[in-house]
Coordinates of C-alpha atoms in Angstrom, one line a residue:
Chain I
M28 CA 15.1 -34.8 5.2
A29 CA 13.5 -32.0 2.7
R30 CA 14.6 -32.8 -1.1
L31 CA 14.3 -29.6 -3.1
A32 CA 14.8 -29.4 -6.8
P33 CA 17.8 -26.8 -7.5
D34 CA 15.9 -24.3 -8.4
A35 CA 13.6 -24.1 -5.5
Q36 CA 17.0 -24.6 -3.6
A37 CA 18.1 -21.4 -4.9
V38 CA 15.3 -19.5 -4.1
L39 CA 15.4 -20.9 -0.5
N40 CA 19.0 -20.0 0.0
K41 CA 18.0 -16.7 -1.0
I42 CA 15.1 -16.0 1.1
H43 CA 17.3 -17.3 4.2
T44 CA 19.7 -14.3 3.7
R45 CA 17.0 -12.3 5.0
G46 CA 13.9 -11.8 7.4
Y47 CA 10.9 -14.6 5.9
W48 CA 8.1 -16.3 7.3
Q49 CA 7.2 -20.0 7.7
F50 CA 4.2 -21.7 7.6
N51 CA 3.2 -25.4 8.2
L52 CA 0.2 -27.2 7.9
R53 CA -0.5 -31.0 8.9
P54 CA -2.9 -33.6 9.7
V55 CA -2.9 -35.3 13.0
E56 CA -2.1 -38.9 11.7
F57 CA 1.1 -39.5 9.7
N58 CA 0.0 -41.8 6.7
R59 CA 2.5 -41.6 3.6
D60 CA -0.4 -42.2 1.2
L61 CA -3.1 -40.1 2.6
I62 CA -3.5 -38.0 -0.8
R63 CA -2.7 -40.6 -3.5
R64 CA -2.3 -38.7 -6.5
L65 CA 0.5 -35.5 -6.7
A66 CA -1.9 -34.0 -8.8
T67 CA -4.4 -34.0 -5.7
C68 CA -1.7 -32.3 -3.9
R69 CA -1.5 -29.1 -6.7
E70 CA -5.1 -29.3 -6.9
L71 CA -5.6 -28.8 -3.3
V72 CA -3.0 -25.8 -2.7
Q73 CA -4.4 -24.4 -6.0
T74 CA -8.0 -24.7 -4.6
A75 CA -7.7 -23.4 -1.4
S76 CA -5.2 -20.7 -1.9
V77 CA -6.5 -17.3 -0.9
L78 CA -6.6 -14.2 -3.6
L79 CA -7.8 -11.1 -1.8
R80 CA -5.5 -8.2 -2.7
G81 CA -3.7 -9.2 -6.1
W82 CA -1.3 -11.7 -4.9
D83 CA -2.4 -15.3 -3.9
C84 CA -1.3 -16.9 -0.7
P85 CA 0.1 -19.2 -1.3
H86 CA 1.5 -18.1 -4.8
V87 CA 0.4 -21.0 -7.3
P88 CA 3.1 -20.8 -10.2
T89 CA 2.2 -21.1 -13.5
N90 CA 5.8 -22.5 -14.7
T91 CA 6.7 -19.1 -16.9
R92 CA 9.7 -17.3 -16.1
N93 CA 11.5 -16.9 -12.3
Q94 CA 8.3 -19.3 -11.2
G95 CA 7.8 -23.0 -11.4
I96 CA 5.8 -26.1 -10.1
Y97 CA 6.7 -29.8 -10.6
N98 CA 5.8 -33.3 -8.8
M99 CA 9.1 -34.6 -6.7
E100 CA 8.9 -38.4 -5.4
D101 CA 6.3 -37.5 -2.7
H102 CA 5.2 -33.9 -2.7
T103 CA 4.7 -31.2 -5.3
E104 CA 6.9 -28.2 -5.0
A105 CA 6.5 -24.6 -6.0
W106 CA 9.0 -21.6 -6.0
T107 CA 8.5 -18.1 -7.0
D108 CA 11.8 -15.7 -7.2
W109 CA 10.1 -12.3 -9.1
D110 CA 9.7 -8.6 -7.9
L111 CA 9.5 -8.9 -4.2
F112 CA 8.1 -12.4 -4.3
K113 CA 10.3 -15.0 -2.9
E114 CA 8.7 -18.2 -1.7
V115 CA 8.8 -22.0 -1.9
W116 CA 6.4 -24.4 -0.9
Q117 CA 5.7 -27.9 -0.6
M118 CA 2.7 -30.5 -0.2
Y119 CA 3.3 -33.8 0.7
K120 CA 1.0 -37.1 0.0
T121 CA 1.0 -37.0 3.8
G122 CA -1.4 -33.9 4.1
Q123 CA 1.5 -31.8 5.2
F124 CA 2.2 -28.2 3.7
V125 CA 4.9 -26.3 4.3
Y126 CA 5.4 -22.7 3.3
I127 CA 8.5 -20.2 3.4
F128 CA 8.6 -17.0 2.3
G129 CA 10.5 -13.6 2.2
V130 CA 9.2 -10.4 4.3
W131 CA 8.0 -8.2 1.7
N132 CA 10.0 -5.3 3.3
D133 CA 13.2 -6.8 2.7
W134 CA 13.0 -7.0 -1.0
M135 CA 11.4 -3.5 -1.8
E136 CA 14.5 -2.7 -3.7
E137 CA 13.3 -5.3 -6.7
T138 CA 9.9 -4.3 -7.0
D139 CA 8.8 -1.8 -9.3
A140 CA 8.8 2.2 -8.9
A141 CA 6.0 2.7 -8.4
R142 CA 5.8 0.7 -5.3
R143 CA 9.3 1.8 -4.4
Q144 CA 7.9 5.2 -4.7
W145 CA 4.7 4.6 -2.1
Y146 CA 6.2 2.2 0.1
G147 CA 10.0 3.5 0.0
V148 CA 12.9 1.1 0.3
P149 CA 14.0 0.1 3.8
E150 CA 16.9 -1.1 4.6
P151 CA 16.6 -5.0 4.7
G152 CA 16.1 -6.6 7.7
S153 CA 15.1 -2.7 9.7
E154 CA 11.3 -3.0 9.3
L155 CA 7.8 -5.2 9.5
D156 CA 5.0 -3.5 8.7
S157 CA 2.3 -4.5 11.2
L158 CA -0.6 -4.2 8.6
E159 CA 1.3 -6.8 6.7
V160 CA 1.6 -9.3 9.4
V161 CA -2.6 -8.8 10.2
L162 CA -3.5 -9.4 6.6
R163 CA -0.7 -12.6 6.3
L164 CA -1.8 -14.4 8.9
T165 CA -5.1 -14.0 8.1
E166 CA -4.7 -15.3 4.7
L167 CA -2.8 -18.3 6.1
V168 CA -5.3 -19.1 8.7
L169 CA -8.3 -18.7 5.6
F170 CA -5.9 -20.7 3.3
A171 CA -5.7 -23.7 6.5
R172 CA -9.7 -23.6 6.9
R173 CA -10.1 -24.2 3.1
I174 CA -8.0 -26.8 3.5
V175 CA -9.5 -28.5 6.4
E176 CA -13.1 -27.7 4.5
S177 CA -11.7 -29.7 1.8
G178 CA -12.1 -32.9 4.1
V179 CA -9.2 -34.2 1.8
I180 CA -6.8 -34.3 5.2
G181 CA -8.9 -35.1 7.6
E182 CA -11.4 -33.4 10.5
R183 CA -8.7 -31.3 12.0
I184 CA -5.4 -30.3 11.6
Y185 CA -2.4 -28.3 13.2
I186 CA -1.0 -25.1 12.0
R187 CA 2.3 -23.3 13.1
A188 CA 3.8 -20.0 11.8
G189 CA 6.6 -17.8 12.5
I190 CA 8.9 -15.0 11.2
L191 CA 12.8 -15.4 11.8
G192 CA 15.3 -12.8 11.2
T193 CA 13.6 -10.3 13.5
A194 CA 15.8 -9.0 15.8
Q195 CA 16.2 -5.4 15.7
R196 CA 13.5 -4.8 13.3
M197 CA 11.2 -1.7 14.0
L198 CA 7.6 -2.3 13.6
T199 CA 5.9 0.2 11.2
L200 CA 1.9 0.8 9.7
K201 CA 2.0 1.3 6.2
D202 CA -1.4 2.2 5.5
P203 CA -2.2 5.6 3.8
H204 CA -5.0 6.5 5.8
S205 CA -3.4 6.5 8.9
M206 CA -0.9 8.6 10.3
G207 CA 1.3 5.5 11.3
L208 CA 2.8 4.1 14.6
L209 CA 4.0 7.2 16.5
G210 CA 6.2 5.0 19.1
R211 CA 9.0 3.3 18.2
Y212 CA 8.7 -0.7 18.5
V213 CA 11.4 -3.0 18.2
C214 CA 11.8 -6.6 18.4
K215 CA 14.4 -8.2 20.4
S216 CA 13.8 -11.4 19.6
D217 CA 15.2 -13.0 16.3
N218 CA 12.6 -15.7 15.8
I219 CA 8.9 -15.2 16.8
K220 CA 7.3 -18.6 16.9
L221 CA 3.6 -18.7 17.0
P222 CA 1.9 -21.5 19.1
E223 CA 0.8 -24.6 17.3
L224 CA -3.1 -24.3 16.9
Q225 CA -5.9 -26.7 15.7
V226 CA -8.3 -26.0 13.0
L227 CA -11.3 -27.8 12.8
R228 CA -13.5 -28.5 10.0
G229 CA -16.8 -27.1 10.4
G230 CA -15.5 -24.2 11.5
T231 CA -16.1 -20.2 10.5
D232 CA -14.8 -17.4 8.5
E233 CA -15.2 -15.7 11.8
D234 CA -13.2 -18.4 13.5
A235 CA -10.2 -18.2 11.3
L236 CA -10.3 -14.2 11.6
N237 CA -10.0 -14.6 15.4
T238 CA -6.9 -16.8 15.1
A239 CA -5.3 -14.5 12.9
L240 CA -5.7 -11.7 15.5
Q241 CA -4.5 -13.3 18.2
W242 CA -1.3 -14.6 16.4
T243 CA -1.0 -11.1 14.9
Q244 CA -1.1 -9.7 18.7
L245 CA 1.4 -12.3 19.7
V246 CA 3.6 -10.8 16.7
L247 CA 2.9 -7.4 18.0
E248 CA 4.0 -8.4 21.7
Q249 CA 7.7 -9.2 20.4
F250 CA 8.1 -5.6 19.2
Q251 CA 6.9 -4.5 22.8
F252 CA 3.5 -3.2 21.2
D253 CA 1.1 -4.1 24.6
E254 CA -1.9 -2.1 23.4
F255 CA -3.2 -4.1 20.9
P256 CA -5.9 -2.2 19.1
A257 CA -8.1 -5.0 17.9
D258 CA -10.8 -3.3 16.4
A259 CA -8.6 -1.5 14.3
F260 CA -6.7 -4.8 13.2
R261 CA -10.3 -6.6 12.8
E262 CA -11.3 -3.7 10.4
Y263 CA -8.3 -4.6 8.4
Q264 CA -9.2 -8.1 8.1
K265 CA -12.8 -7.0 7.0
R266 CA -11.4 -4.7 4.8
L267 CA -9.7 -7.7 3.2
V268 CA -12.2 -10.2 3.0
E269 CA -14.6 -7.6 1.3
R270 CA -11.2 -6.8 -1.4
R271 CA -11.9 -3.5 -0.4
L272 CA -7.9 -2.7 0.2
Chain U
M13 CA -50.1 -35.2 42.8
K14 CA -47.8 -32.4 44.0
I15 CA -49.9 -29.8 46.1
H16 CA -49.0 -26.4 45.3
T17 CA -49.6 -23.4 48.1
E18 CA -52.2 -20.8 47.9
S19 CA -49.7 -18.4 47.6
F20 CA -48.0 -19.9 44.3
I21 CA -51.4 -20.0 42.7
R22 CA -52.7 -16.7 43.6
E23 CA -48.8 -15.6 42.2
L24 CA -49.5 -16.9 38.7
L25 CA -53.1 -15.9 38.7
G26 CA -52.3 -12.1 40.1
P27 CA -51.7 -10.0 36.9
G28 CA -54.5 -12.1 35.2
V29 CA -53.1 -12.3 32.1
E30 CA -51.7 -15.1 30.0
R31 CA -47.7 -15.1 29.8
R32 CA -45.2 -16.9 27.4
D33 CA -44.6 -19.2 30.7
L34 CA -47.9 -19.5 31.6
E35 CA -51.3 -20.8 29.7
F36 CA -55.1 -20.8 31.0
K37 CA -57.0 -23.8 29.9
A38 CA -60.9 -23.8 30.8
P39 CA -61.8 -26.5 33.2
F40 CA -62.2 -30.2 31.4
T41 CA -62.1 -33.9 32.2
W42 CA -58.8 -35.7 31.1
E43 CA -61.2 -38.9 30.4
K44 CA -61.6 -40.1 27.2
Q45 CA -65.5 -38.9 27.2
G46 CA -64.0 -35.3 28.0
P47 CA -63.9 -32.4 25.3
Q48 CA -61.1 -34.1 23.3
W49 CA -60.4 -30.7 21.0
L50 CA -59.6 -28.9 25.0
K51 CA -57.5 -31.8 25.8
E52 CA -55.6 -31.9 22.4
R53 CA -54.9 -28.1 22.9
T54 CA -53.5 -29.0 26.4
I55 CA -51.2 -31.1 24.8
R56 CA -50.2 -28.5 22.1
A57 CA -49.5 -26.0 25.1
V58 CA -47.2 -28.7 26.7
L59 CA -45.2 -28.9 23.5
A60 CA -45.1 -25.6 23.0
L61 CA -44.0 -24.9 26.4
H62 CA -41.1 -27.7 26.3
N63 CA -39.7 -25.7 23.1
T64 CA -39.3 -22.6 25.0
P65 CA -35.9 -22.1 27.1
S66 CA -37.7 -21.5 30.4
G67 CA -40.6 -23.9 30.0
G68 CA -43.7 -22.9 32.2
V69 CA -47.1 -23.5 33.5
I70 CA -50.6 -24.5 32.3
L71 CA -53.4 -23.6 34.9
I72 CA -56.4 -25.8 34.0
G73 CA -59.9 -24.1 35.6
V74 CA -59.3 -21.0 34.5
I75 CA -60.9 -18.9 31.8
G76 CA -58.8 -16.3 30.1
H77 CA -60.4 -13.0 28.8
D78 CA -58.8 -10.5 26.3
D79 CA -60.4 -7.7 27.9
R80 CA -60.7 -8.6 31.7
P81 CA -59.6 -10.8 34.6
P82 CA -59.7 -14.2 34.0
D83 CA -62.5 -16.3 35.8
V84 CA -61.5 -19.4 37.9
P85 CA -64.3 -21.6 38.1
G86 CA -61.7 -24.3 39.0
V87 CA -62.1 -27.9 38.1
S88 CA -64.5 -30.4 39.7
A89 CA -63.3 -33.3 42.0
R90 CA -63.8 -35.4 39.2
E91 CA -62.5 -33.5 36.6
L92 CA -59.7 -33.1 39.1
K93 CA -59.5 -37.2 39.8
S94 CA -59.1 -37.4 35.9
F95 CA -55.5 -36.2 35.9
S96 CA -54.3 -38.0 39.1
N97 CA -52.8 -40.7 36.9
E98 CA -49.9 -38.6 35.7
E99 CA -48.1 -41.8 34.0
A100 CA -51.1 -42.0 32.1
V101 CA -51.4 -38.4 31.1
L102 CA -47.9 -38.1 30.7
A103 CA -48.1 -41.2 28.3
E104 CA -50.6 -39.6 26.0
I105 CA -48.9 -36.4 25.4
C106 CA -45.8 -38.1 24.6
G107 CA -47.6 -39.9 22.1
Y108 CA -47.5 -36.6 20.3
S109 CA -43.8 -36.0 20.7
T110 CA -40.7 -36.8 19.7
E111 CA -39.0 -36.2 22.7
Q112 CA -39.8 -37.2 26.3
I113 CA -41.2 -34.3 28.2
T114 CA -40.5 -33.6 31.8
L115 CA -44.2 -32.6 33.0
T116 CA -45.5 -32.3 36.5
I117 CA -48.8 -32.4 37.1
G118 CA -50.0 -31.1 40.9
T119 CA -53.3 -29.0 42.1
G120 CA -53.6 -25.9 44.2
V121 CA -56.3 -23.8 45.5
Y122 CA -57.5 -20.6 44.3
R123 CA -59.5 -18.4 46.8
E124 CA -61.3 -15.7 45.4
S125 CA -62.9 -14.5 48.8
E126 CA -63.3 -15.8 52.4
V127 CA -66.4 -18.4 51.2
T128 CA -65.4 -18.8 47.1
K129 CA -62.3 -21.2 46.5
S130 CA -61.8 -23.4 43.7
D131 CA -59.4 -26.1 42.7
V132 CA -57.0 -26.0 39.8
V133 CA -55.0 -28.4 37.8
V134 CA -51.0 -27.0 37.5
F135 CA -49.0 -28.5 34.7
E136 CA -45.6 -27.8 35.3
V137 CA -43.7 -28.1 31.7
V138 CA -39.8 -28.4 32.0
G139 CA -38.6 -26.1 29.3
L140 CA -35.8 -27.0 26.1
D141 CA -32.7 -29.3 27.0
E142 CA -30.9 -29.1 23.5
L143 CA -33.7 -30.9 20.7
P144 CA -37.3 -29.3 20.5
T145 CA -40.1 -32.1 20.5
I146 CA -41.8 -31.8 17.1
C147 CA -45.4 -33.3 16.7
T148 CA -45.6 -36.7 15.5
K149 CA -49.1 -37.1 14.6
A150 CA -52.2 -35.2 14.0
G151 CA -54.9 -34.7 16.5
K152 CA -58.1 -36.0 16.1
E153 CA -59.9 -32.5 16.5
K154 CA -58.9 -30.6 13.4
G155 CA -56.6 -27.5 13.7
T156 CA -55.2 -29.0 17.1
L157 CA -52.3 -30.6 16.6
A158 CA -50.7 -31.5 13.3
P159 CA -47.5 -34.2 12.3
S160 CA -44.0 -32.2 12.0
A161 CA -45.5 -29.3 13.7
I162 CA -42.9 -27.7 15.9
Y163 CA -45.0 -25.9 18.8
S164 CA -43.5 -22.8 20.6
R165 CA -44.9 -19.5 22.6
P166 CA -43.8 -16.2 21.0
K167 CA -40.6 -14.2 22.5
L168 CA -42.8 -11.1 21.3
G169 CA -46.6 -10.3 21.3
V170 CA -49.8 -11.8 22.4
P171 CA -49.3 -15.5 24.1
A172 CA -50.0 -18.3 22.4
S173 CA -49.1 -22.3 21.6
A174 CA -48.3 -22.2 17.9
P175 CA -46.1 -23.3 15.4
V176 CA -42.6 -21.5 15.6
T177 CA -41.5 -18.6 13.8
P178 CA -38.4 -17.9 12.4
H179 CA -37.3 -15.9 15.6
E180 CA -38.6 -18.7 18.1
L181 CA -36.7 -21.2 15.4
E182 CA -33.4 -19.4 15.7
E183 CA -34.0 -19.2 19.5
I184 CA -34.3 -22.8 19.4
V185 CA -31.4 -23.8 17.5
R186 CA -29.1 -21.4 19.5
H187 CA -30.2 -22.8 22.9
G188 CA -29.7 -26.3 21.8
V189 CA -26.2 -25.4 20.6
E190 CA -25.4 -23.7 23.4
R191 CA -26.4 -26.4 25.9
R192 CA -24.4 -28.9 23.7
V193 CA -21.4 -26.5 24.3
R194 CA -21.8 -25.9 28.2
W195 CA -22.1 -29.8 28.2
I196 CA -18.3 -30.6 26.0
N197 CA -16.7 -27.9 28.2
S198 CA -18.2 -29.3 31.3
L199 CA -16.0 -32.4 30.1
G200 CA -12.9 -30.2 30.7
P201 CA -9.8 -30.0 28.3
L202 CA -9.3 -33.1 25.9
T203 CA -6.8 -35.4 26.7
L204 CA -5.5 -38.3 25.0
D205 CA -4.7 -41.6 26.8
D206 CA -1.0 -42.6 27.0
A207 CA -1.5 -44.7 23.7
G208 CA -3.2 -41.5 22.2
Q209 CA -0.2 -39.3 23.4
G210 CA 2.3 -41.5 21.8
R211 CA 0.9 -41.9 18.9
E212 CA 0.4 -37.8 18.2
A213 CA 4.1 -37.6 19.2
A214 CA 5.0 -40.2 17.0
A215 CA 3.4 -38.8 14.1
R216 CA 4.7 -35.1 15.0
Q217 CA 8.2 -36.5 14.5
D218 CA 7.1 -38.1 11.5
F219 CA 5.8 -34.9 9.9
S220 CA 9.1 -32.8 11.1
N221 CA 11.1 -35.6 9.6
E222 CA 9.4 -35.3 6.7
I223 CA 10.6 -31.6 6.3
G224 CA 13.4 -31.8 7.6
E225 CA 15.5 -28.4 7.9
L226 CA 13.1 -26.6 5.7
W227 CA 11.5 -26.0 9.0
Q228 CA 13.3 -23.6 11.2
D229 CA 13.1 -24.3 15.2

């Protein structure tokens, strides 16, 4: 049973009130002391965290207001409740990492005026930005790749992800250089589960991008968006990794 | 020795030029008293062909020219006989090679006219498997074989057995990787035995218990 500190539990409860992502990464074998020191758990996440567009994934807090990071009995835990960023993660000494974070579209009311003006304030639960899907999944798989490349938790790991609270959401494309999506693509399922995959040490960033692209396609399929424009989404990935977003 | 048909030899010599997979060598004897430099240049050609994806053929008894068709004086009966102990020839070549070379030695007749015919020796070399061969020691003659050299024949340009350029080296690496991937794929999906599956399932459950309800299925 996960044991969250009260602050993290409060943020998790808040995240659960709207749509949210979940991401999980784990080694193949269960060893309670795979990572001996909790400081290593924190350092591992800190080092592997992907910062390509102004907000790190996962976010590693600095113990300032509205966020926290600390050691628990067998894991390091972090939470953030600032602006539209609602996150909780845990990194265990077994090498397992779990990350829960709110769908950004659902928290626009808490962001600054400039972003609200540009992005709009959609009704929580009404939209999912396809651009956000591909960028988030790319960041998550790159994070997983960095973790496995560290060699700390073995030569291969399992990753899985999902989005909850998706029923009746409409797919959007919030790209200022695009006309957006012209059709109406709506999700019928309330829980999008992405298949568990293995990430092997010695892979390339290109492998990670391909994995993220496959996952993106699976998400978009749930919105009845069947003609997946792989090249266009690959271009978004390219701009992300080249920090051109 | 393998006997090749006249048409096989004619096809090889027909265009009259060397190619990436075809090298000519002037007649010589493999015996110790023969010209060492020519023997060592032939060994270099074998190593180079081994390091190309398709391998190739060396025709001994043929003198190539840049500006006209090759002369085919062929080899004498004594020279031909010097190649008949295939194992000894191969052993000598492999003495310069880190990898086992697959080589078939044969002979064939080239008939230039009704009355003029010549015997040639045919070295058929199998090309790259996974690893390139590396030359293990220097030749006795200067400029023939160098230790640690990787010989190949160029993908483009004048055919010659020479140390690899970056283009051929890249080709060798790619070829080796592709061969290994094909081999792994030929094994079929990786599966775990019952014990392995049991361990993985138990680990999955332990990990699931660890995060509990934090993960929603």
